[in-house]
PDB file of C-alpha atoms and ligand atoms in Angstrom:
ATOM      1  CA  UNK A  30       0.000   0.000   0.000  1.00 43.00           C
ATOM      2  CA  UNK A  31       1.070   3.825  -0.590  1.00 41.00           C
ATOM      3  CA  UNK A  32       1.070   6.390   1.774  1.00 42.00           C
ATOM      4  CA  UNK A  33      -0.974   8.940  -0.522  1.00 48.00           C
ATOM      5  CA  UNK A  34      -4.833   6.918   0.055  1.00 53.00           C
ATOM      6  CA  UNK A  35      -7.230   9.436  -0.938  1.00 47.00           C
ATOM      7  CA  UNK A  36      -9.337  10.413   1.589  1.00 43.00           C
ATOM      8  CA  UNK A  37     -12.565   8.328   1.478  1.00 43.00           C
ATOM      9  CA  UNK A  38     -16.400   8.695   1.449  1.00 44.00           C
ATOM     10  CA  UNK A  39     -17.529   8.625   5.169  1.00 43.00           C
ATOM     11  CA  UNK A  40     -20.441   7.288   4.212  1.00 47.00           C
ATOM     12  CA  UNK A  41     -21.991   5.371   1.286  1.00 46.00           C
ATOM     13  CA  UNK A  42     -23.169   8.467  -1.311  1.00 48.00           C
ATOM     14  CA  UNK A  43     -26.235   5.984  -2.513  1.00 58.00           C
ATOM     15  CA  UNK A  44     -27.413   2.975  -1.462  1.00 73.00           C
ATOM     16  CA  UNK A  45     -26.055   0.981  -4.575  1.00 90.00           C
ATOM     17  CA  UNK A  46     -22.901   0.624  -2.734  1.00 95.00           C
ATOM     18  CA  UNK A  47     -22.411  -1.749  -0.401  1.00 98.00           C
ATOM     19  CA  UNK A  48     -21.148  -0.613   3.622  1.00 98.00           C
ATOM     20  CA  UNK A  49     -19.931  -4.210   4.062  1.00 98.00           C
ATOM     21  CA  UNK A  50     -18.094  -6.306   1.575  1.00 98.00           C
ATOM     22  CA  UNK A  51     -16.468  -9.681   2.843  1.00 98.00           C
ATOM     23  CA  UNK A  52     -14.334 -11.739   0.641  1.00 98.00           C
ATOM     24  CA  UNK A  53     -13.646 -15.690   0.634  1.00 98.00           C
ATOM     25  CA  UNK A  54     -10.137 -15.728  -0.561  1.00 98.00           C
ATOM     26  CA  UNK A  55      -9.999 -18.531  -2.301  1.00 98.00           C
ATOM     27  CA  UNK A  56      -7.775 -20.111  -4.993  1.00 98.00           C
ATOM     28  CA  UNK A  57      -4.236 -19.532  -3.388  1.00 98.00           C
ATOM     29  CA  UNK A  58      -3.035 -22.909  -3.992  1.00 98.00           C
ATOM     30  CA  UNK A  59      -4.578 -23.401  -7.596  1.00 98.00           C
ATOM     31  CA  UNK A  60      -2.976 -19.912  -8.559  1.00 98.00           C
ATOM     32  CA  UNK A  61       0.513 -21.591  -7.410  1.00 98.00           C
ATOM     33  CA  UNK A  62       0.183 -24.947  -8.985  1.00 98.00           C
ATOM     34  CA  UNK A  63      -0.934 -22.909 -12.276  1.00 98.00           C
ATOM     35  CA  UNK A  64       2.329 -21.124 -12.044  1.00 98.00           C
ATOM     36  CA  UNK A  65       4.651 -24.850 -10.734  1.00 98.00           C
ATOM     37  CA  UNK A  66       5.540 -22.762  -7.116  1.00 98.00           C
ATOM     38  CA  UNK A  67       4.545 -24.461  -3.981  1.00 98.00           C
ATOM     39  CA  UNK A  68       1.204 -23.344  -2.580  1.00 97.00           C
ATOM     40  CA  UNK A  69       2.581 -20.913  -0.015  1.00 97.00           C
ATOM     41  CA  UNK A  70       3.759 -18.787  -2.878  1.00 98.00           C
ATOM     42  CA  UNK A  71       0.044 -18.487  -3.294  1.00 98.00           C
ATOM     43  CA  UNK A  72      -0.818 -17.265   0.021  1.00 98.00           C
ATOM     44  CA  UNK A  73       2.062 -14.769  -0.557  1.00 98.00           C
ATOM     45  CA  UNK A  74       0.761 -13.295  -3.253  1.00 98.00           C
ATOM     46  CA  UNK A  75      -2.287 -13.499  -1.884  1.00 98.00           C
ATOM     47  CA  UNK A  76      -1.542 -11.448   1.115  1.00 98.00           C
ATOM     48  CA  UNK A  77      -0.048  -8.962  -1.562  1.00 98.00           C
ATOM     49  CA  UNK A  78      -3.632  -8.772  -3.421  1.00 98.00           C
ATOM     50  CA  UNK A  79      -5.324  -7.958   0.076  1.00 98.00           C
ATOM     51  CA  UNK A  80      -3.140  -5.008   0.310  1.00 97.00           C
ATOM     52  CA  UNK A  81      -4.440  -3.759  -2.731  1.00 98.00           C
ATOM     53  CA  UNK A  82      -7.841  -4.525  -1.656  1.00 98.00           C
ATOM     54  CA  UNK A  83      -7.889  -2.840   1.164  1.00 98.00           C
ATOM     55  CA  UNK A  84      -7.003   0.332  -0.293  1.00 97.00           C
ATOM     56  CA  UNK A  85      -9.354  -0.190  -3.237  1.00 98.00           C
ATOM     57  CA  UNK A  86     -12.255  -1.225  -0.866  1.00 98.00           C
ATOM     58  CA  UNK A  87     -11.108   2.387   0.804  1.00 97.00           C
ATOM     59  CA  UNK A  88     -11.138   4.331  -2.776  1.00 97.00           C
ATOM     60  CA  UNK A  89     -14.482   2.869  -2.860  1.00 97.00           C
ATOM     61  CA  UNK A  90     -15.788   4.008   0.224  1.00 97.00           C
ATOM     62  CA  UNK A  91     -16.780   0.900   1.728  1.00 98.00           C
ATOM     63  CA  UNK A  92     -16.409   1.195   5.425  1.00 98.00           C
ATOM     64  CA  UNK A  93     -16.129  -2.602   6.100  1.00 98.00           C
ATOM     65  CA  UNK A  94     -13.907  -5.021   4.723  1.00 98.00           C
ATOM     66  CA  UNK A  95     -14.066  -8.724   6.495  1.00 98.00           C
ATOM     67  CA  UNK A  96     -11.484 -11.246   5.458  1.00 98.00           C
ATOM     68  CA  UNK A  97     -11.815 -14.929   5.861  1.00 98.00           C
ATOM     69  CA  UNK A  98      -8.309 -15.757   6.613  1.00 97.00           C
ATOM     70  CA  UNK A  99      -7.675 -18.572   8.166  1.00 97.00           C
ATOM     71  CA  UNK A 100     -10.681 -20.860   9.015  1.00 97.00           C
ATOM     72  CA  UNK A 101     -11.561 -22.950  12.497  1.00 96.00           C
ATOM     73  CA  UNK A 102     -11.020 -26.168   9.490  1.00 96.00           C
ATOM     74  CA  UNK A 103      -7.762 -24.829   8.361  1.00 96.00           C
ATOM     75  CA  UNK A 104      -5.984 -26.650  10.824  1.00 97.00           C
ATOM     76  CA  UNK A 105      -6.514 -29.685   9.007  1.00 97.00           C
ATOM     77  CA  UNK A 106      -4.052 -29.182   6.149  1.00 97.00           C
ATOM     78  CA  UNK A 107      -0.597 -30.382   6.937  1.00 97.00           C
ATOM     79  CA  UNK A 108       1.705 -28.421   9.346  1.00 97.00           C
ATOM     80  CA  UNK A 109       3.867 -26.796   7.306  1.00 97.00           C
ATOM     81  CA  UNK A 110       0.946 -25.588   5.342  1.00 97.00           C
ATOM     82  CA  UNK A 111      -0.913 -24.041   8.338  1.00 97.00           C
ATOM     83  CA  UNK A 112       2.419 -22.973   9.804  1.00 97.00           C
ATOM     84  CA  UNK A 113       3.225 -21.167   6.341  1.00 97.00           C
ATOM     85  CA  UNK A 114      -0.402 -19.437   6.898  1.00 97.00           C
ATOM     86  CA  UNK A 115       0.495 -18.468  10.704  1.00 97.00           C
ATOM     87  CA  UNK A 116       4.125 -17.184   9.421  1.00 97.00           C
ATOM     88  CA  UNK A 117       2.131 -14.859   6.917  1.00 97.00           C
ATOM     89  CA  UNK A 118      -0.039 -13.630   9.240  1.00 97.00           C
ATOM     90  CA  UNK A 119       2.741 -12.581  12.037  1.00 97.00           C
ATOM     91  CA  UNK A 120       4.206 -10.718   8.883  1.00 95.00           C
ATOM     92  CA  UNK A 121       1.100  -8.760   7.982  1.00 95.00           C
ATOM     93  CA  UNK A 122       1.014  -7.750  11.011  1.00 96.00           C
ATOM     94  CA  UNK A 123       4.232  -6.873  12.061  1.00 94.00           C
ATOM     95  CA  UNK A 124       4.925  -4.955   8.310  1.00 95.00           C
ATOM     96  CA  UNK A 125       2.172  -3.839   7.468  1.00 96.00           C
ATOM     97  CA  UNK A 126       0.367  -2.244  10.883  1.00 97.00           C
ATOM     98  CA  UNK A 127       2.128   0.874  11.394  1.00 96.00           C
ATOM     99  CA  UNK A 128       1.054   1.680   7.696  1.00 96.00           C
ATOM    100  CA  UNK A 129      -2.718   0.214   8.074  1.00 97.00           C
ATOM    101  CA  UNK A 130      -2.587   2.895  11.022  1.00 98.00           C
ATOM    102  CA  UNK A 131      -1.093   5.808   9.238  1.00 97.00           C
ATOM    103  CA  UNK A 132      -3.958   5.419   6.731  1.00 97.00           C
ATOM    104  CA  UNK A 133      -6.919   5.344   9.444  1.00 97.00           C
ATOM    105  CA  UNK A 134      -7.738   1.793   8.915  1.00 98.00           C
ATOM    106  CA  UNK A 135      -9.521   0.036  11.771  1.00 98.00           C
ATOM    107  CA  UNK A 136      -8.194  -3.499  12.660  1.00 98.00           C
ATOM    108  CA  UNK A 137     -10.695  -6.053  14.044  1.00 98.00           C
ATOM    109  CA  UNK A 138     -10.417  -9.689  14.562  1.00 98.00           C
ATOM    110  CA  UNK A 139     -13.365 -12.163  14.634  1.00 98.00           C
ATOM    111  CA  UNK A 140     -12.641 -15.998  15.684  1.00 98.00           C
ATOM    112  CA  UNK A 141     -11.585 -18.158  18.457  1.00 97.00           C
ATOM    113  CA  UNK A 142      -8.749 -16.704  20.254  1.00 96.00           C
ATOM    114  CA  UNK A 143      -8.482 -19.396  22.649  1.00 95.00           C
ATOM    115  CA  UNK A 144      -6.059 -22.073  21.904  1.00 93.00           C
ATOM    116  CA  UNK A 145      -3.680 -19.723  19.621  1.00 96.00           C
ATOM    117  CA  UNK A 146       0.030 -19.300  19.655  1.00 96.00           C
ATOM    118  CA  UNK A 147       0.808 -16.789  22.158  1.00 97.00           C
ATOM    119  CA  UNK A 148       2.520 -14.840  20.309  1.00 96.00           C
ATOM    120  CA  UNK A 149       0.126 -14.572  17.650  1.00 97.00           C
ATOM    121  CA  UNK A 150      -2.895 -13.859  20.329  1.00 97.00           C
ATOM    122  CA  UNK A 151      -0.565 -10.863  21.628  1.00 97.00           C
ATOM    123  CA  UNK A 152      -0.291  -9.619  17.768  1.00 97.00           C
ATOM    124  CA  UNK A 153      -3.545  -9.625  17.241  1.00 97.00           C
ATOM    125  CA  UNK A 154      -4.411  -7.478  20.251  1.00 98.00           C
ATOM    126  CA  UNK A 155      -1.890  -5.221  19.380  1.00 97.00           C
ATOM    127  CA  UNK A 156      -3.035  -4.758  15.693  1.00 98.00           C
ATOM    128  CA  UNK A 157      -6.488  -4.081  17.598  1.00 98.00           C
ATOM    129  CA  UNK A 158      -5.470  -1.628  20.338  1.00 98.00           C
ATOM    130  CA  UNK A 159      -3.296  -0.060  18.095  1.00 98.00           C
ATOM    131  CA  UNK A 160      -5.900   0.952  15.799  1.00 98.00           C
ATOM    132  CA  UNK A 161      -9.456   1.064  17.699  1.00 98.00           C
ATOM    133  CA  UNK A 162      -9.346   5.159  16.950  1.00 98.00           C
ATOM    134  CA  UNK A 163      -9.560   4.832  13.404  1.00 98.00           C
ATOM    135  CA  UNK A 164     -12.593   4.872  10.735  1.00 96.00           C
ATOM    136  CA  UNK A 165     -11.743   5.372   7.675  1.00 96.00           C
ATOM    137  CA  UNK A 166     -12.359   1.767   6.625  1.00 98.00           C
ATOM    138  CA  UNK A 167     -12.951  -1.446   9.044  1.00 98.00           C
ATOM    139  CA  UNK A 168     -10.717  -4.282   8.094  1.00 98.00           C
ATOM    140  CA  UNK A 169     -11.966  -7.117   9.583  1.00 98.00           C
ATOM    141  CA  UNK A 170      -9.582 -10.369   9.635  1.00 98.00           C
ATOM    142  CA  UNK A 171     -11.802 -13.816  10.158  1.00 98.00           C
ATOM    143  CA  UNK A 172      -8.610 -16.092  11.842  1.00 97.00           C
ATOM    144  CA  UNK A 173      -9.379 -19.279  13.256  1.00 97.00           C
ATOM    145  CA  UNK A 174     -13.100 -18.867  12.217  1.00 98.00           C
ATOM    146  CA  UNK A 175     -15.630 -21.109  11.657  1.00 98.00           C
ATOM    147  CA  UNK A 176     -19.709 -19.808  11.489  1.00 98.00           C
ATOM    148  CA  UNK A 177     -20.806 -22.974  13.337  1.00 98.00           C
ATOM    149  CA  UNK A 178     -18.118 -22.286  16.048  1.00 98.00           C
ATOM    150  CA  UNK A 179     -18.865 -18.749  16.464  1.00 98.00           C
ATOM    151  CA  UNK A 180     -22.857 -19.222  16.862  1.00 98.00           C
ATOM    152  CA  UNK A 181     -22.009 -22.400  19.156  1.00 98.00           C
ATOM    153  CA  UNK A 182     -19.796 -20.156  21.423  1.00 98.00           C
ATOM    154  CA  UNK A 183     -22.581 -17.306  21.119  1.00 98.00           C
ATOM    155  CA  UNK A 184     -25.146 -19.826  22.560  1.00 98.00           C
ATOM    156  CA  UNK A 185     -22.662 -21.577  25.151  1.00 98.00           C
ATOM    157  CA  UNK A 186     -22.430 -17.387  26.255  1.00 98.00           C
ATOM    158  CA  UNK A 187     -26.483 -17.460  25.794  1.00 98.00           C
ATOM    159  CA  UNK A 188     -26.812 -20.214  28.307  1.00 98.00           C
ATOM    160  CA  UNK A 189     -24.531 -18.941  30.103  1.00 98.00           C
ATOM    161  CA  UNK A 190     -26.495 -16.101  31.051  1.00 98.00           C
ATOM    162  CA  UNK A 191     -29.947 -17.977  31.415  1.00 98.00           C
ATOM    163  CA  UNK A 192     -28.013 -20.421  34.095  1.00 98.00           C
ATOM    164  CA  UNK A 193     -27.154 -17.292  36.011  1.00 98.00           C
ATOM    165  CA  UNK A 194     -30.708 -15.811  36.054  1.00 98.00           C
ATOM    166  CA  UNK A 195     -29.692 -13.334  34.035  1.00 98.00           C
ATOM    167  CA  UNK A 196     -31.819 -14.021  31.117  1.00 98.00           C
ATOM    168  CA  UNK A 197     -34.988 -15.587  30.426  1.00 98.00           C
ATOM    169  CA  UNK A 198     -35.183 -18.262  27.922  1.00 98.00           C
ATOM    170  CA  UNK A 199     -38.409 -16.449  26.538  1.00 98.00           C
ATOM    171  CA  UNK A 200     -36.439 -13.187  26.129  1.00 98.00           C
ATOM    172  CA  UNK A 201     -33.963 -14.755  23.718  1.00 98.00           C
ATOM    173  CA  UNK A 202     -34.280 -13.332  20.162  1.00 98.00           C
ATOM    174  CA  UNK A 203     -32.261 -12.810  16.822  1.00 98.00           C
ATOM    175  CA  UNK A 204     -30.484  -9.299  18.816  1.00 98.00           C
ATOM    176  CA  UNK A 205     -29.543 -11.516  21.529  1.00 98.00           C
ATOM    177  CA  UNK A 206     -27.951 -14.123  19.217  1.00 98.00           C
ATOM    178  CA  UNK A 207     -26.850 -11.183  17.334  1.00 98.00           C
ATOM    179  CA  UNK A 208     -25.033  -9.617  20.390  1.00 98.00           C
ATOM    180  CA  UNK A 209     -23.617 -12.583  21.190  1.00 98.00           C
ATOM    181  CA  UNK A 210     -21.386 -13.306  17.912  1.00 98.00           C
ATOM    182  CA  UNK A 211     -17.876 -12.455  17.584  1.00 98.00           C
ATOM    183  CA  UNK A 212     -19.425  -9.550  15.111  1.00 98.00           C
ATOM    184  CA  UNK A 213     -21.371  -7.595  17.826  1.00 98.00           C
ATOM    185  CA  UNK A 214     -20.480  -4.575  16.678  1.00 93.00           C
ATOM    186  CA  UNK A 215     -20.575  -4.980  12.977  1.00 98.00           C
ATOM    187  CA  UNK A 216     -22.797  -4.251  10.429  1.00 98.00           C
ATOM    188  CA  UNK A 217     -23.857  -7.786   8.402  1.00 98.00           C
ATOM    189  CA  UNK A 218     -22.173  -7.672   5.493  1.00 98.00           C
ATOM    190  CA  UNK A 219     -24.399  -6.180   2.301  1.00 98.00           C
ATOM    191  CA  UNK A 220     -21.895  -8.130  -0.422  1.00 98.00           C
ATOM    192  CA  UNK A 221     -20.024 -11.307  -0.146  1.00 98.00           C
ATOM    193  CA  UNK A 222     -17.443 -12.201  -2.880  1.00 98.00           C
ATOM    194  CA  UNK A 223     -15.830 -15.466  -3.129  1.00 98.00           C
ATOM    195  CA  UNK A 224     -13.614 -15.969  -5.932  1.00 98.00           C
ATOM    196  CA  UNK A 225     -11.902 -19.292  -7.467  1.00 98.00           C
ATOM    197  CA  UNK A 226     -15.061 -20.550  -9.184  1.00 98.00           C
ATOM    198  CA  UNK A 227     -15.682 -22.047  -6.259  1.00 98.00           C
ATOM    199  CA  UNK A 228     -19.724 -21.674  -5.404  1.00 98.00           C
ATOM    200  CA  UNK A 229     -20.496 -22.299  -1.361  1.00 98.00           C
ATOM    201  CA  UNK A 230     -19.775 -20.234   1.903  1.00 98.00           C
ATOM    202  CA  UNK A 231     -17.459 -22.879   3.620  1.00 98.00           C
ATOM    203  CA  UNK A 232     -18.900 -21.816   7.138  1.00 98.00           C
ATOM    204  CA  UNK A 233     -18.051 -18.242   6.541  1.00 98.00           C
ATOM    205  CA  UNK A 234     -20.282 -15.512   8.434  1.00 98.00           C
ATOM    206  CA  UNK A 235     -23.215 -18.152   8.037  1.00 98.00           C
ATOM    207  CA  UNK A 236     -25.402 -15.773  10.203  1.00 98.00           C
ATOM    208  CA  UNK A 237     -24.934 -12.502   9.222  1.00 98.00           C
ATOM    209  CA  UNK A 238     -24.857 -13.763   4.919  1.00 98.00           C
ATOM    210  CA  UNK A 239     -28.365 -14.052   5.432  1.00 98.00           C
ATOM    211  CA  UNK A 240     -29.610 -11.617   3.674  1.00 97.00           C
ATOM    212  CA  UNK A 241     -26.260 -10.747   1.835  1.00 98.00           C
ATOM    213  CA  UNK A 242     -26.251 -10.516  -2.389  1.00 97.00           C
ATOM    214  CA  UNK A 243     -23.564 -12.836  -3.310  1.00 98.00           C
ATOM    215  CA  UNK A 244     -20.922 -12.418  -5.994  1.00 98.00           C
ATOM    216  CA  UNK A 245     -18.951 -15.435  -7.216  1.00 98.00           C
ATOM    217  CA  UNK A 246     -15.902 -14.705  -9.409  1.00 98.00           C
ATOM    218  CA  UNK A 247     -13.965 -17.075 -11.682  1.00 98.00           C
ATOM    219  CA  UNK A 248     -10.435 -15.418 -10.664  1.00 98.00           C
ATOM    220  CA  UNK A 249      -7.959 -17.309  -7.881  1.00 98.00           C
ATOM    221  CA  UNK A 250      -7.441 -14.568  -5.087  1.00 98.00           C
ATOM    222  CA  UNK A 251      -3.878 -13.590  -5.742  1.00 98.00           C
ATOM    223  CA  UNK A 252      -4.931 -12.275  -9.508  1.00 98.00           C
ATOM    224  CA  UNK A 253      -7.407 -10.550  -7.752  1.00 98.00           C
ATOM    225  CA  UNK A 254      -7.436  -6.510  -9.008  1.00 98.00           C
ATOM    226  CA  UNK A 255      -9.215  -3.411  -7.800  1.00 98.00           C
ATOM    227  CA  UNK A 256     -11.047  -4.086 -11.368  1.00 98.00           C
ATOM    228  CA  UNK A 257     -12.643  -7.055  -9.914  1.00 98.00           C
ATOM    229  CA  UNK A 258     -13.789  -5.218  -6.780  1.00 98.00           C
ATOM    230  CA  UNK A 259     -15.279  -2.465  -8.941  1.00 98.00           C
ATOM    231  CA  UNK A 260     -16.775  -5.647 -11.076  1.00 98.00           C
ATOM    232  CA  UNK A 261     -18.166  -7.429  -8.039  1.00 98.00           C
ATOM    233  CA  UNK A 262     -19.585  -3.247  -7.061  1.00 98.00           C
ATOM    234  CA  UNK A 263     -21.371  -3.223 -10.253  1.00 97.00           C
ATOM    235  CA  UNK A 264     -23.093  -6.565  -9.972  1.00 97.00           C
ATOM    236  CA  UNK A 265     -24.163  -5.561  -6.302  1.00 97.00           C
ATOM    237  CA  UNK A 266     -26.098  -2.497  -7.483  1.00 96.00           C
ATOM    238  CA  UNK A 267     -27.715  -4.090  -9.989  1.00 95.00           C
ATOM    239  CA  UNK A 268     -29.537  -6.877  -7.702  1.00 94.00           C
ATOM    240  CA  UNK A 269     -32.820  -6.039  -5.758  1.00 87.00           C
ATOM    241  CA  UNK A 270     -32.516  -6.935  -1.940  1.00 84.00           C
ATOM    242  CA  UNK A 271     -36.040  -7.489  -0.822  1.00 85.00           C
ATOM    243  CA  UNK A 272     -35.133  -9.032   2.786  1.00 88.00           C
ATOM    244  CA  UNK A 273     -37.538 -11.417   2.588  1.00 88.00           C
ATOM    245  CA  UNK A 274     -40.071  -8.664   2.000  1.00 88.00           C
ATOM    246  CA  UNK A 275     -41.276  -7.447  -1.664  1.00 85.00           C
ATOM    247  CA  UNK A 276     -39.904  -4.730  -3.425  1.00 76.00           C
ATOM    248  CA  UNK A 277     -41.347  -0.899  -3.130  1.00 65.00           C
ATOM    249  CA  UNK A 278     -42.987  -1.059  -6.752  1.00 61.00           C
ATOM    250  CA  UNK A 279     -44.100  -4.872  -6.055  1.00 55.00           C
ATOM    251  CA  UNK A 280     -45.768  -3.929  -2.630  1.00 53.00           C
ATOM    252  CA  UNK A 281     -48.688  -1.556  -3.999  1.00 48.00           C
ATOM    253  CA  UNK A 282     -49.912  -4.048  -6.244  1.00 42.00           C
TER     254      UNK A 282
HETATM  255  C1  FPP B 313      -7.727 -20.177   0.154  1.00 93.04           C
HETATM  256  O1  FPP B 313      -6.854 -20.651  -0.818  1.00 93.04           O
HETATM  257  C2  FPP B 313      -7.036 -19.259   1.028  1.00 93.04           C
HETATM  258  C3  FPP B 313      -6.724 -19.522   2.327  1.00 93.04           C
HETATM  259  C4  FPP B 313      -7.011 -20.790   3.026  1.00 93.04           C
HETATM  260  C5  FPP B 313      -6.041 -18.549   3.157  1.00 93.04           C
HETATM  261  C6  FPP B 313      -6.192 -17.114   2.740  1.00 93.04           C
HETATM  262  C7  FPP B 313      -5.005 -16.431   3.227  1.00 93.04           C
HETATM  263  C8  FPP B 313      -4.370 -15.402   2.645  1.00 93.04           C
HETATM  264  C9  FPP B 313      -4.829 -14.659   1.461  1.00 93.04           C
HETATM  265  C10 FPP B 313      -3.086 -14.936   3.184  1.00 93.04           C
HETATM  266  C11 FPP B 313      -3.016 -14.835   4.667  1.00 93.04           C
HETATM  267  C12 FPP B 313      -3.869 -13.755   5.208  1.00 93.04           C
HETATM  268  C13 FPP B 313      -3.440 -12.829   6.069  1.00 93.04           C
HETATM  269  C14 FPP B 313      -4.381 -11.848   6.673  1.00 93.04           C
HETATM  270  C15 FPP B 313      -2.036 -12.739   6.426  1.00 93.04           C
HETATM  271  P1  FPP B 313      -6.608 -22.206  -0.904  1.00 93.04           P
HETATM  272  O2  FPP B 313      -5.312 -22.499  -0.250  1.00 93.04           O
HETATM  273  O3  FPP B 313      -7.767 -22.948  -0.344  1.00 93.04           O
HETATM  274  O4  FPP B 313      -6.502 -22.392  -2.451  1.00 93.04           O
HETATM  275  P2  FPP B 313      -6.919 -23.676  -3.275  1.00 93.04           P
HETATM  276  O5  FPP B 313      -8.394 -23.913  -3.036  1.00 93.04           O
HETATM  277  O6  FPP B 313      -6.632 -23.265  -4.684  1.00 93.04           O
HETATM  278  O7  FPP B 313      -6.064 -24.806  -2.804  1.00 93.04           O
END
């Protein structure tokens, strides 16, 4: 990223574009094989092509950016692979924060943090800390996520709560469920890209997608350009989103 961002739209100037865009990152290893390098030369360049996302997803003026980086079922894959993906990450961090900063973006984390390398816990608190004054665009990192986990940890908190006499069962509702996910404080996302052909949402925000337009792109992640982004924009505004309700022109008749 440059130092020179542009400074950004506050707020979204019409409703055509999206507030939050979250992208599966997908085809890292395909986009190495294609090219005869072992797959973390993928993840490389894909942690070069979410630099340039994040700043284009800033030119844009989205205010939220959520990344699924590393998923609660990544841990499968063999060792050297997920230690490659851990390496990566400590690198982001440690290059690329002060400059994420500089530029106003806000760094949030979503995912289990229990059961991480210390040392990767502590950089992810500092990447967090660091940054909670800014706004000119959310980037959201999903590490060590998994949908399934997060709402099973937001109803162990649920119950939690009801065994105390806190809460009543009967006062449970889709804001306390809400509340209780890792993304309490963030908008769902309006726009979900995935690219890599690849058509599912491998257990990626499965709550808050629910209403969300998706985008599916044919492109592995680490050829991804700010051109696709403004692609993925365009096919976003030109979907209705009815939320389960009918459109305004379909409603008076
Ligand atoms: C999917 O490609 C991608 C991942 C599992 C990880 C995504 C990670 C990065 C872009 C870099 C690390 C991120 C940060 C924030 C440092 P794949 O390996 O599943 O590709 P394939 O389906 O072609 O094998």
């Amino acid at each position: 990223m440059r130092r020179d961002w542009p400074s950004r739209r506050h707020e979204s100037e019409d409703m055509t574009t999206p507030a939050h865009v979250a992208i599966i990152m997908d085809g890292n290893g395909r986009w190495a094989k294609a090219r005869g390098l072992p797959r973390v030369a993928g993840h490389r360049a894909g942690v070069e092509a979410l630099r340039q996302t994040v700043r284009a997803a800033a030119d844009q003026g989205i205010s939220w950016l959520t990344v699924y980086a590393f998923s609660s079922e990544n841990w499968s894959r063999p060792k050297s692979e997920v230690s490659d993906l851990m390496g990566l990450l400590r690198i982001f961090i440690r290059r690329d924060l002060a400059e994420l900063h500089q530029n106003g973006v806000r760094v949030r984390i979503i995912g289990e943090r229990d059961g991480l390398q210390p040392d990767i816990a502590a950089l992810l608190h500092e990447a967090e800390a660091l940054t909670a004054g800014n706004s000119a665009i959310n980037l959201v990192i999903a590490f060590n996520y998994g949908g399934r986990d997060e709402i099973a940890r937001a109803a162990r908190k649920i119950a939690e709560r009801v065994a105390a006499g806190t809460l009543a069962p009967e006062d449970i509702d889709v804001e306390t469920v809400s509340a209780a996910l890792d993304t309490a404080e963030i908008p769902d996302p309006d726009l979900v890209i995935r690219t890599s052909g690849e058509m599912r949402l491998s257990n990626f925000l499965l709550w808050q997608a629910a209403y969300s337009e998706l985008v599916f792109m044919p492109c592995y992640w680490p050829d991804f350009t700010k051109s696709h982004l403004a692609e993925a924009l365009e096919q976003y505004a030109s979907r209705e989103r009815r939320f389960g309700g009918l459109l305004a022109s379909g409603a008076a008749s």
